[in-house]
mmCIF file of C-alpha atoms in Angstrom:
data_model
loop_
_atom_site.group_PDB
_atom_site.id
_atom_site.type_symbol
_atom_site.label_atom_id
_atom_site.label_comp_id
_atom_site.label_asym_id
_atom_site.label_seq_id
_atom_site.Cartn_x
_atom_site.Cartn_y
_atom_site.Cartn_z
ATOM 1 C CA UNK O 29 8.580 182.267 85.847
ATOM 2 C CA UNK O 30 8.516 185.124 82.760
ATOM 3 C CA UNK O 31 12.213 185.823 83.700
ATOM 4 C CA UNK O 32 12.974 182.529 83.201
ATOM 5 C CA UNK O 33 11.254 181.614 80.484
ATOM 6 C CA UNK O 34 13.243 184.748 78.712
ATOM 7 C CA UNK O 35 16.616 182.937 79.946
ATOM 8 C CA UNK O 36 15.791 179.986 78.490
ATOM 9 C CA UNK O 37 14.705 181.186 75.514
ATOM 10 C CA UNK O 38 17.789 183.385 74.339
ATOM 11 C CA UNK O 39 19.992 180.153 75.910
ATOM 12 C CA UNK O 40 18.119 178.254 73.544
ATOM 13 C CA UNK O 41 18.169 180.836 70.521
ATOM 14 C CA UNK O 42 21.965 182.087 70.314
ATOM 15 C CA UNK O 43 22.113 181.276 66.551
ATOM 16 C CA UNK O 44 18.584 182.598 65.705
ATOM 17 C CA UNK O 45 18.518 186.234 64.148
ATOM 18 C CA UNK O 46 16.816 189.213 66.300
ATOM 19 C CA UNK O 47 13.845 189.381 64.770
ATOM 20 C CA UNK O 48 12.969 185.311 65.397
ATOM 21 C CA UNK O 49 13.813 185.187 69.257
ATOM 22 C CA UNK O 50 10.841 185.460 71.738
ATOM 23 C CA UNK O 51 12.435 188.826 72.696
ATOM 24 C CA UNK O 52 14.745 191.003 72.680
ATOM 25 C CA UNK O 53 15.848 191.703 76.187
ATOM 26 C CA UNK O 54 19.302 192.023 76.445
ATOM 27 C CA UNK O 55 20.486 191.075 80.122
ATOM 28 C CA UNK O 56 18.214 190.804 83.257
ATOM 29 C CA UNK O 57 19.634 191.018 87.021
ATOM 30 C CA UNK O 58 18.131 190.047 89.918
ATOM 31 C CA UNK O 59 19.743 191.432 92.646
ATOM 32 C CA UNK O 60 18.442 191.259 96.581
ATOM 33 C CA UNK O 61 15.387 191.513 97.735
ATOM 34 C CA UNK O 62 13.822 195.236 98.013
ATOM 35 C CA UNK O 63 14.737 195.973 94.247
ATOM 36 C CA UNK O 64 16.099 195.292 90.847
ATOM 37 C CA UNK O 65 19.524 196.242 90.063
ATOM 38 C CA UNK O 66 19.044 199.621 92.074
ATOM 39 C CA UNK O 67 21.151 201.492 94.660
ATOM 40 C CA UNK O 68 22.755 197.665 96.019
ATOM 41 C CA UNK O 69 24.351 198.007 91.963
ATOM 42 C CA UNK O 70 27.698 199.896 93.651
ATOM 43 C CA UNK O 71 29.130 201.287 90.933
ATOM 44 C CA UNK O 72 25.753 202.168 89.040
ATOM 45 C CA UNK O 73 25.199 202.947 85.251
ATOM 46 C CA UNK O 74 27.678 205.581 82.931
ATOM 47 C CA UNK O 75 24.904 205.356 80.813
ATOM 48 C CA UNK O 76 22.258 206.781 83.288
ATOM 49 C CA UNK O 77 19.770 204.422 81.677
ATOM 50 C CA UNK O 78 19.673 202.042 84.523
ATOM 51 C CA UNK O 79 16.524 202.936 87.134
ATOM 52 C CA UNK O 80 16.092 201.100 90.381
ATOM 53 C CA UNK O 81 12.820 198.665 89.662
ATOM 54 C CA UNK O 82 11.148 198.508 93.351
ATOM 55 C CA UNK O 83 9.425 195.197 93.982
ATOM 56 C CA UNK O 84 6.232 196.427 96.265
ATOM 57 C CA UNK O 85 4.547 193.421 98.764
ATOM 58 C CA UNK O 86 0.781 192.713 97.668
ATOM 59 C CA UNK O 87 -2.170 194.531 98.916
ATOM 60 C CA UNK O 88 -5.023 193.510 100.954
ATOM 61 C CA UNK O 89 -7.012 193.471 98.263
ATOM 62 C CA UNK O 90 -4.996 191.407 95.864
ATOM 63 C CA UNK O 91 -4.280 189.110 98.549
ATOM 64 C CA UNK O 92 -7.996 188.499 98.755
ATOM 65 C CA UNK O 93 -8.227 188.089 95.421
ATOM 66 C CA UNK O 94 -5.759 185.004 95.035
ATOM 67 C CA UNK O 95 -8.160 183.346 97.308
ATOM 68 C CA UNK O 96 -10.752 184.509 95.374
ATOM 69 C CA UNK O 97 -9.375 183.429 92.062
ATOM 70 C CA UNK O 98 -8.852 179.921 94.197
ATOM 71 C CA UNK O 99 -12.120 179.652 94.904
ATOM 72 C CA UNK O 100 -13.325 179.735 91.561
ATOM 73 C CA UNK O 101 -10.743 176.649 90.427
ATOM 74 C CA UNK O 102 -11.860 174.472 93.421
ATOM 75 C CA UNK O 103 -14.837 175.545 94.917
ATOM 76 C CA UNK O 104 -13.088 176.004 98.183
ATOM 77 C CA UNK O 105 -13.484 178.942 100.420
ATOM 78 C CA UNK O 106 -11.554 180.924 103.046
ATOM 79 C CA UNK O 107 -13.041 182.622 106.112
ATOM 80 C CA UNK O 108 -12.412 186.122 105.368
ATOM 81 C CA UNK O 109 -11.074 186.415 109.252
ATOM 82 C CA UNK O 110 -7.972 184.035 107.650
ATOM 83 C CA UNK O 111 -7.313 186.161 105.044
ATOM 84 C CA UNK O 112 -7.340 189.063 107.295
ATOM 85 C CA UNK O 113 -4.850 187.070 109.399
ATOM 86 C CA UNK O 114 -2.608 185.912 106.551
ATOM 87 C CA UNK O 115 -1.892 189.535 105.194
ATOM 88 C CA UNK O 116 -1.438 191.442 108.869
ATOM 89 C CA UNK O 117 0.912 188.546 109.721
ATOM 90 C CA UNK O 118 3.051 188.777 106.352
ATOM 91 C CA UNK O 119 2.239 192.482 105.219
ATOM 92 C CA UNK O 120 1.979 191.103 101.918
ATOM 93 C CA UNK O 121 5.342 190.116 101.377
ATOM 94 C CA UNK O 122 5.246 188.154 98.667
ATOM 95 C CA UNK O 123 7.150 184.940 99.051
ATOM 96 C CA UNK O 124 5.628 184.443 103.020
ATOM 97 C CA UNK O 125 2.161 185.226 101.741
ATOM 98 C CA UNK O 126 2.395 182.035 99.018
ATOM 99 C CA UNK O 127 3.807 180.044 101.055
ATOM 100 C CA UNK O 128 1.022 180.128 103.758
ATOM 101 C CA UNK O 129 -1.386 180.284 100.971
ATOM 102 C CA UNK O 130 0.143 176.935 99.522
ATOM 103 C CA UNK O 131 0.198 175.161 103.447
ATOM 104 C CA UNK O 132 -3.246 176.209 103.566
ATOM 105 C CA UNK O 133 -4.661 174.930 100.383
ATOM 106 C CA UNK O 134 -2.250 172.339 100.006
ATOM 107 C CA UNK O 135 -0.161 170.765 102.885
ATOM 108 C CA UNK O 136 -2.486 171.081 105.780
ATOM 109 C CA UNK O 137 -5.491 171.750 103.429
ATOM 110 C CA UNK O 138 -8.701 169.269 105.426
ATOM 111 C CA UNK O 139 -10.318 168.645 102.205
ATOM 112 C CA UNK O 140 -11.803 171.018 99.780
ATOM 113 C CA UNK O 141 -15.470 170.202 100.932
ATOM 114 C CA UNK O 142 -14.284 171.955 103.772
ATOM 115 C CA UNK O 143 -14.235 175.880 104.327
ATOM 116 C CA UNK O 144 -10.578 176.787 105.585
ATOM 117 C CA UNK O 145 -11.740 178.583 108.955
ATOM 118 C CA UNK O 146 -9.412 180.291 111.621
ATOM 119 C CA UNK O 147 -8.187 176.797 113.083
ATOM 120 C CA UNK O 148 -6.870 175.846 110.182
ATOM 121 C CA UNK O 149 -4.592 179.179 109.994
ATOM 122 C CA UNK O 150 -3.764 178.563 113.570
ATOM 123 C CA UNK O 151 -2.563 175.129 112.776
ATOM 124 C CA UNK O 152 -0.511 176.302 109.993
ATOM 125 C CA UNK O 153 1.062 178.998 111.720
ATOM 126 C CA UNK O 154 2.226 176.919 114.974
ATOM 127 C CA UNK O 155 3.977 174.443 112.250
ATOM 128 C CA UNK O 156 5.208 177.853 110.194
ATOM 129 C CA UNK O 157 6.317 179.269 113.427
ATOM 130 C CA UNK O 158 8.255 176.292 114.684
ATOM 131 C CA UNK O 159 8.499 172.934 112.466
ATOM 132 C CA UNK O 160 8.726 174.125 108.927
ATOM 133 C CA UNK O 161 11.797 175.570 106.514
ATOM 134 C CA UNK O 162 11.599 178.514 104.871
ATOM 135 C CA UNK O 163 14.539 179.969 102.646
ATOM 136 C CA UNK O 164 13.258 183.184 103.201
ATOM 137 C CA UNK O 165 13.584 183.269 107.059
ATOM 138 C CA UNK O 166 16.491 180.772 107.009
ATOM 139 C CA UNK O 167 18.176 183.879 104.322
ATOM 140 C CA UNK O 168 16.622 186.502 106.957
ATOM 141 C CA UNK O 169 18.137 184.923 109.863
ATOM 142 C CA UNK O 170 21.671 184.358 108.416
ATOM 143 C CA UNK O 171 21.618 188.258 107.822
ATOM 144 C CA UNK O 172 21.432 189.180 111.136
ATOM 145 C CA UNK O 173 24.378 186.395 112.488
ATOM 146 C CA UNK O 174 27.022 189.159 112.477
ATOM 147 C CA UNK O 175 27.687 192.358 113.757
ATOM 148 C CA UNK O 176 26.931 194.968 113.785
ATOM 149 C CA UNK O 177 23.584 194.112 112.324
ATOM 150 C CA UNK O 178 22.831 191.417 115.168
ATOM 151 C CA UNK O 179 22.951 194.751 117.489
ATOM 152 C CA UNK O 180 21.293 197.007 115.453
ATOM 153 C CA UNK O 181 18.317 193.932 115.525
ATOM 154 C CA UNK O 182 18.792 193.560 118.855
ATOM 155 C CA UNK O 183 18.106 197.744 119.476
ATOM 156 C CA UNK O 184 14.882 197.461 117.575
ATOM 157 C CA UNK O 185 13.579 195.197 120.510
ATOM 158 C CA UNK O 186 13.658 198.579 122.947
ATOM 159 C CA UNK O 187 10.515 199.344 124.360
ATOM 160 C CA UNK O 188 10.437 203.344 125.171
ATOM 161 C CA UNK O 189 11.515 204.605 122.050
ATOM 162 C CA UNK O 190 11.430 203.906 118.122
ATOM 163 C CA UNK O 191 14.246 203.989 115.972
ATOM 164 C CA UNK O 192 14.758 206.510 113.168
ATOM 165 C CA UNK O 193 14.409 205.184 109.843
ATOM 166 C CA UNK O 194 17.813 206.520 107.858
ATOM 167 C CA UNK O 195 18.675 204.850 104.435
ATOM 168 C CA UNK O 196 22.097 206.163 105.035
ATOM 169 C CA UNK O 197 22.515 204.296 107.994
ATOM 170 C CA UNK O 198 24.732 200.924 106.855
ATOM 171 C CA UNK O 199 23.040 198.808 108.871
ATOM 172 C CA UNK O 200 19.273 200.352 108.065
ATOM 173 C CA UNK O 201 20.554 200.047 104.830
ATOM 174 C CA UNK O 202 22.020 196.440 104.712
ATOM 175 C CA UNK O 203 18.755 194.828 106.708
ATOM 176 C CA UNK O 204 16.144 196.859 104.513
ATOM 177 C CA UNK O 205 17.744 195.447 101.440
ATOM 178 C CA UNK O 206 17.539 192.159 103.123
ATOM 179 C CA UNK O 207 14.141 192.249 104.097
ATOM 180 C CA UNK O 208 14.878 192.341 108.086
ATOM 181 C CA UNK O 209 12.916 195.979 108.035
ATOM 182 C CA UNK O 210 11.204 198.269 106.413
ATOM 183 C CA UNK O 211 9.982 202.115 106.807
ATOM 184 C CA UNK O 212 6.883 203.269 108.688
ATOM 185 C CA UNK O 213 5.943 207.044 107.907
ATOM 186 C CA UNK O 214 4.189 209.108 110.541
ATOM 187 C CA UNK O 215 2.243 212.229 109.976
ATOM 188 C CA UNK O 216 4.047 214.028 107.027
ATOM 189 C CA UNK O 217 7.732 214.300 108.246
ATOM 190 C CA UNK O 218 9.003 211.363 110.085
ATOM 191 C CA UNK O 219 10.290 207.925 109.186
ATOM 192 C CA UNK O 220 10.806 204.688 111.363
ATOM 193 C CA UNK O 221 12.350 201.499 111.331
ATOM 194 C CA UNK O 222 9.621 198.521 111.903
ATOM 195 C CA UNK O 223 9.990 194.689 111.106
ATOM 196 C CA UNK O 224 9.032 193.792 108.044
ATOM 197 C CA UNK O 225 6.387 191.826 109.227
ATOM 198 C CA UNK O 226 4.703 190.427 112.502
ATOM 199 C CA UNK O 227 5.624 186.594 111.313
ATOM 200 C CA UNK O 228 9.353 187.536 110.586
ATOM 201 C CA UNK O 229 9.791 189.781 113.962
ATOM 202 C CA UNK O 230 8.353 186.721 115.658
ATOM 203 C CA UNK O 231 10.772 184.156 113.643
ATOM 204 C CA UNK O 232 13.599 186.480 114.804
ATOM 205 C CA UNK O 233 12.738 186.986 118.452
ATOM 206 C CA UNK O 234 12.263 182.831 119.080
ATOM 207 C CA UNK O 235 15.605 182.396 117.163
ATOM 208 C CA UNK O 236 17.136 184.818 119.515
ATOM 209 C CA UNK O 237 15.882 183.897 122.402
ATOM 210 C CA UNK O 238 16.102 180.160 121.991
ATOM 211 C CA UNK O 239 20.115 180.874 121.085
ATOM 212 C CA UNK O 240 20.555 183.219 123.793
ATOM 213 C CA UNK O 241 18.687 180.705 126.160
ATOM 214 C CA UNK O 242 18.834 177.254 125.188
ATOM 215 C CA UNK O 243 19.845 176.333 129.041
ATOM 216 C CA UNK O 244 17.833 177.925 131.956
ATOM 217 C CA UNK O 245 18.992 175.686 134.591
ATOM 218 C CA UNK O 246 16.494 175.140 137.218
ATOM 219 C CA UNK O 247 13.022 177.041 137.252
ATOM 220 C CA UNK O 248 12.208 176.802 140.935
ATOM 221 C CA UNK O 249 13.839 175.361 144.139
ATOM 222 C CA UNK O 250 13.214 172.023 145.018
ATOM 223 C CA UNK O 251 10.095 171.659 147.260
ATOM 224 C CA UNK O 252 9.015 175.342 146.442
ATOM 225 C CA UNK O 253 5.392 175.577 146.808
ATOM 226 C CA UNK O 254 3.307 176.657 144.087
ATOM 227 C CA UNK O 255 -0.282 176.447 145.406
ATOM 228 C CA UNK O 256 0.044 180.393 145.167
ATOM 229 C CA UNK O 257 1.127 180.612 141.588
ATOM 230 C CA UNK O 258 -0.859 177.173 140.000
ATOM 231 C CA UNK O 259 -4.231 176.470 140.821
ATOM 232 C CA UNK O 260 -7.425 174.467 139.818
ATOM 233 C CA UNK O 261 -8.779 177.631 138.224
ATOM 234 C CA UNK O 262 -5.896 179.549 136.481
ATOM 235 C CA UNK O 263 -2.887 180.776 136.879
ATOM 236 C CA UNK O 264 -1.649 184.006 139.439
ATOM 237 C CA UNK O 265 0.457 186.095 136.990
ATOM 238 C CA UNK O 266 1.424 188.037 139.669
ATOM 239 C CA UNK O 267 3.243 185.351 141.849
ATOM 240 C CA UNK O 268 4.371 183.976 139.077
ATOM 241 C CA UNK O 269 6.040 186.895 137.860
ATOM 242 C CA UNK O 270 8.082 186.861 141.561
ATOM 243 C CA UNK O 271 8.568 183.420 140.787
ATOM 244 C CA UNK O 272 10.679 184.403 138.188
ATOM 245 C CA UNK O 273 12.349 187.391 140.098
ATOM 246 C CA UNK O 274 13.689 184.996 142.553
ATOM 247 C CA UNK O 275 15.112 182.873 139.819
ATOM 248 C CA UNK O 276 16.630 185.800 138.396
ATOM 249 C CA UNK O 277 18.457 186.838 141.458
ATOM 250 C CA UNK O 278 19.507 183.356 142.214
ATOM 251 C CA UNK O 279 21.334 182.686 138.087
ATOM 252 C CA UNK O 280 21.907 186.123 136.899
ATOM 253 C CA UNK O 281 25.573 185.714 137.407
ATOM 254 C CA UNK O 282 26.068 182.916 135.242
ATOM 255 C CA UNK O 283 22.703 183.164 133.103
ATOM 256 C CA UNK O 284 23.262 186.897 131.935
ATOM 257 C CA UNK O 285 27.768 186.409 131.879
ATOM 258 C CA UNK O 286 27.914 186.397 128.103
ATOM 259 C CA UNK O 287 24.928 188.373 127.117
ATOM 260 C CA UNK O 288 24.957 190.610 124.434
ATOM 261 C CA UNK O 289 25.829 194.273 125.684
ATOM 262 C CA UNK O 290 25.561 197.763 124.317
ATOM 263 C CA UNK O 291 28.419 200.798 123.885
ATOM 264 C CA UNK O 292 28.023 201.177 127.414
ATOM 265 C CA UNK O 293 27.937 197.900 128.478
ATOM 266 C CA UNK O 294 24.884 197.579 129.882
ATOM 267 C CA UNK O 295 23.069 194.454 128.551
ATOM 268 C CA UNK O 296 20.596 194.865 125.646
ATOM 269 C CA UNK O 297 16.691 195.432 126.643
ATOM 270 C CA UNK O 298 15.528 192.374 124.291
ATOM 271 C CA UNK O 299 17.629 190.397 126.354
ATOM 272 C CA UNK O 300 15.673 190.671 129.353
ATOM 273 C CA UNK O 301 12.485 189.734 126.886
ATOM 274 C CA UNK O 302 13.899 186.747 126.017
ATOM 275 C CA UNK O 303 14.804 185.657 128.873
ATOM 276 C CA UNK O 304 11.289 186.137 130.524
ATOM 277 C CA UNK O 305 9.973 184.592 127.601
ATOM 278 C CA UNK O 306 11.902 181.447 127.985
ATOM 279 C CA UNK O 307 11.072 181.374 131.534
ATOM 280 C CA UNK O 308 7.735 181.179 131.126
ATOM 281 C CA UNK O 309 7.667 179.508 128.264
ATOM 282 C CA UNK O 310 9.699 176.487 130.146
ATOM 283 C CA UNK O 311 7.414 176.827 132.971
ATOM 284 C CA UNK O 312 4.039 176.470 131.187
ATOM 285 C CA UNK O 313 5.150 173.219 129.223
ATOM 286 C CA UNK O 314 5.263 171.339 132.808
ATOM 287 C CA UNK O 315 1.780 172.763 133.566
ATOM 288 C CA UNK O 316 -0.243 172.791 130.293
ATOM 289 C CA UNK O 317 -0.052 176.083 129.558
ATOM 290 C CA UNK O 318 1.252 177.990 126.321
ATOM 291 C CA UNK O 319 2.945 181.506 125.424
ATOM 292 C CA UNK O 320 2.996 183.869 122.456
ATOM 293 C CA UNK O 321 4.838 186.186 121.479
ATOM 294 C CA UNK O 322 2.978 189.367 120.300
ATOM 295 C CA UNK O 323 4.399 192.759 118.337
ATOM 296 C CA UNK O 324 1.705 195.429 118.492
ATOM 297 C CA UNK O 325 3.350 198.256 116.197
ATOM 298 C CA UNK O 326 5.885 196.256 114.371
ATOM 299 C CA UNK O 327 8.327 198.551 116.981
ATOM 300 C CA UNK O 328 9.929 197.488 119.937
ATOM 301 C CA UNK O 329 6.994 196.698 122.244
ATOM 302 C CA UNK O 330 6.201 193.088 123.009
ATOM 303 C CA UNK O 331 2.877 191.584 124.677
ATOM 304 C CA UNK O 332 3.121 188.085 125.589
ATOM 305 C CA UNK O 333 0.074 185.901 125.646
ATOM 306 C CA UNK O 334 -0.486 183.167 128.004
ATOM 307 C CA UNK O 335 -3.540 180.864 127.639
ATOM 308 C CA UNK O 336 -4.000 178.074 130.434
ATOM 309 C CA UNK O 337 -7.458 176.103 131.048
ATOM 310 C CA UNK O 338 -9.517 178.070 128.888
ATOM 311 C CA UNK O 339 -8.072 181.630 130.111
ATOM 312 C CA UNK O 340 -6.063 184.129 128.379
ATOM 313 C CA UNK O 341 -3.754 186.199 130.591
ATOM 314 C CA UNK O 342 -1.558 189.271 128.873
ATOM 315 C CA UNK O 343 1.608 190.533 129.682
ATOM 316 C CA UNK O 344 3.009 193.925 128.148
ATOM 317 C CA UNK O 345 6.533 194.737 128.673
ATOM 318 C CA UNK O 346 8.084 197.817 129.352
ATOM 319 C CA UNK O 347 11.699 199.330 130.181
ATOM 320 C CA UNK O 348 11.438 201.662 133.611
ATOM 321 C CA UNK O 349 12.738 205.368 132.858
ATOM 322 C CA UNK O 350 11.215 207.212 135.362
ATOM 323 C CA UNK O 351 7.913 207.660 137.632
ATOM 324 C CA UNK O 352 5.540 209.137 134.951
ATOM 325 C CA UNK O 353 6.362 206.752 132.179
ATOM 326 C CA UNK O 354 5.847 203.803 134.610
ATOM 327 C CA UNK O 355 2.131 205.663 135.804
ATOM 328 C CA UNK O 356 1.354 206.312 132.136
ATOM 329 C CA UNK O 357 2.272 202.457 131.403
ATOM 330 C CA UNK O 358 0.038 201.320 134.410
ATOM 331 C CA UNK O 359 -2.644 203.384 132.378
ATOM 332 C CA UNK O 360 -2.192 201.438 129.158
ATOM 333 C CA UNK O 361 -1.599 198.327 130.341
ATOM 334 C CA UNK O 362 -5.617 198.793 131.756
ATOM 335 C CA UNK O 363 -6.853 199.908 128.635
ATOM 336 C CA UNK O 364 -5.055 196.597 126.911
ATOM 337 C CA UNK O 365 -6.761 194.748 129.615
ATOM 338 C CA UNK O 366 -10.174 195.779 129.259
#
């Protein structure tokens, strides 16, 4: 709003002498996302007086704040458990954390004698995640559309290893300064590429898989019985989960035929999430049930969530390499259930 109150103003004051304008700012660019007229400026300054401005995302504690300050104007609280939810699922970027501020308060706000609790964030994530525009995706998704940097988006979804954050990298480079990624720095030495956030790694895998997928054919044979897999109680994850082996074996020919591959040509890991996803995600809309994505680290590793008649069942996926990773992944897939 300050920037463009300054545009305005010198628009406004052309014939005014230096000393009566509002100020004296001679030209302003706003250039992507990550930074102000920085290293995305190709040809840079002769002058050396131009310095990269880096535009950080909001800490927890001035996120809490804004609904603090909010508060105070309407006398409307927010569980602290929402705000908590808010930043992890936006990391403080900017833009997404207003905009779920503003559903909250505003569009799907239940009345300001109410306190905004948990439910409400729930409600206004389903509708974030699935009904609702938002330039900011819609711009993050058309970044990825071609390659290489679908692929290089595509590689992040691996499960056994992370990637190496490297700004020289084009593609690092070109979906950093578009707000696909960012950085993560462990110990004192090492950099990695993460999503930029939980909320945008989840807008990208549904986009994906939902493009990738948006046909699965038919889910089980006709007459199949599924008293093993569906019952009164629950659900069995297990026979379910050969449920969905079968069904691979019987379309994989057609279903996986224009998949995305690698250098090598074998076909992407993420594709295999996304198909599994949509399997189970078609599967549990006949029966009730519902699935979630879930991103742990930020990294490649995905947990999906399925809740059905009161129960929450968890599924963590990982790529086979050999015996002792599979033995170590049995071991923290029991820690993650207890």
């Amino acid at each position: 709003g300050i920037f463009r109150d300054i545009f305005i103003g010198r628009t406004n004051e052309r014939e005014k002498k230096s000393e009566e304008k509002i100020c004296l700012l001679h030209g302003l660019g706003l250039v992507g996302v990550r930074s102000v007229l920085g290293i995305e400026n190709v040809k840079g300054s002769p002058f050396n007086i131009q310095r990269s401005l880096h535009i950080p995302n909001l800490k927890h504690d001035e996120v809490r704040q804004m609904f603090e300050s909010y508060e105070k104007e309407t006398g409307q609280a927010a569980d602290s458990g929402v705000i908590e939810k808010l930043y992890r699922e936006t990391a403080g970027q900017p833009g997404l954390t207003c905009w779920f501020a503003e559903l909250l308060t505003e569009t799907f706000n239940p009345g300001k004698d109410r306190f905004l609790s948990i439910s409400d964030f729930e409600e206004v994530y389903a509708a974030a995640a699935h009904t609702l525009p938002n330039n900011n995706i819609l711009n993050i998704i058309s970044k990825i559309e071609d390659t290489p940097y679908r692929e290089k988006v595509l590689e992040l979804f691996k499960t056994d290893r992370k990637m190496t954050f490297k700004f020289d990298d084009k593609c690092i480079n070109y979906l950093y300064m578009s707000g696909v990624i960012r950085e993560e720095k462990v110990g004192r030495l090492e950099y990695y590429v993460k999503f930029s956030s939980p909320f945008v790694q989840k807008r990208l895998f549904n986009y994906l898989s939902d493009e990738l997928f948006d046909y699965m054919g038919r889910l089980v044979e006709p007459f199949e019985n599924l008293d093993e897999v569906v019952t009164e109680s629950g659900l069995n994850i297990p026979n379910l989960l050969k449920c969905y082996e079968k069904y691979l074996k019987r379309n994989k020919d057609w279903l996986l035929k224009n998949a995305p591959r690698r250098k090598d040509f074998r076909i992407f890991e993420a594709v295999y999430h996304f198909n599994l996803y949509m399997y189970l995600f078609e599967f549990l809309k006949e029966t009730g049930g519902m699935i979630y994505p879930e991103f742990p680290t930020g990294n490649g590793a995905v947990d999906l969530l399925v809740f059905y008649k009161d129960t929450t069942y968890g599924l963590e996926l990982k790529s086979f390499s050999h015996e002792a990773a599979y033995k170590a992944a049995l071991d923290q897939a029991a820690r993650y259930g207890r």
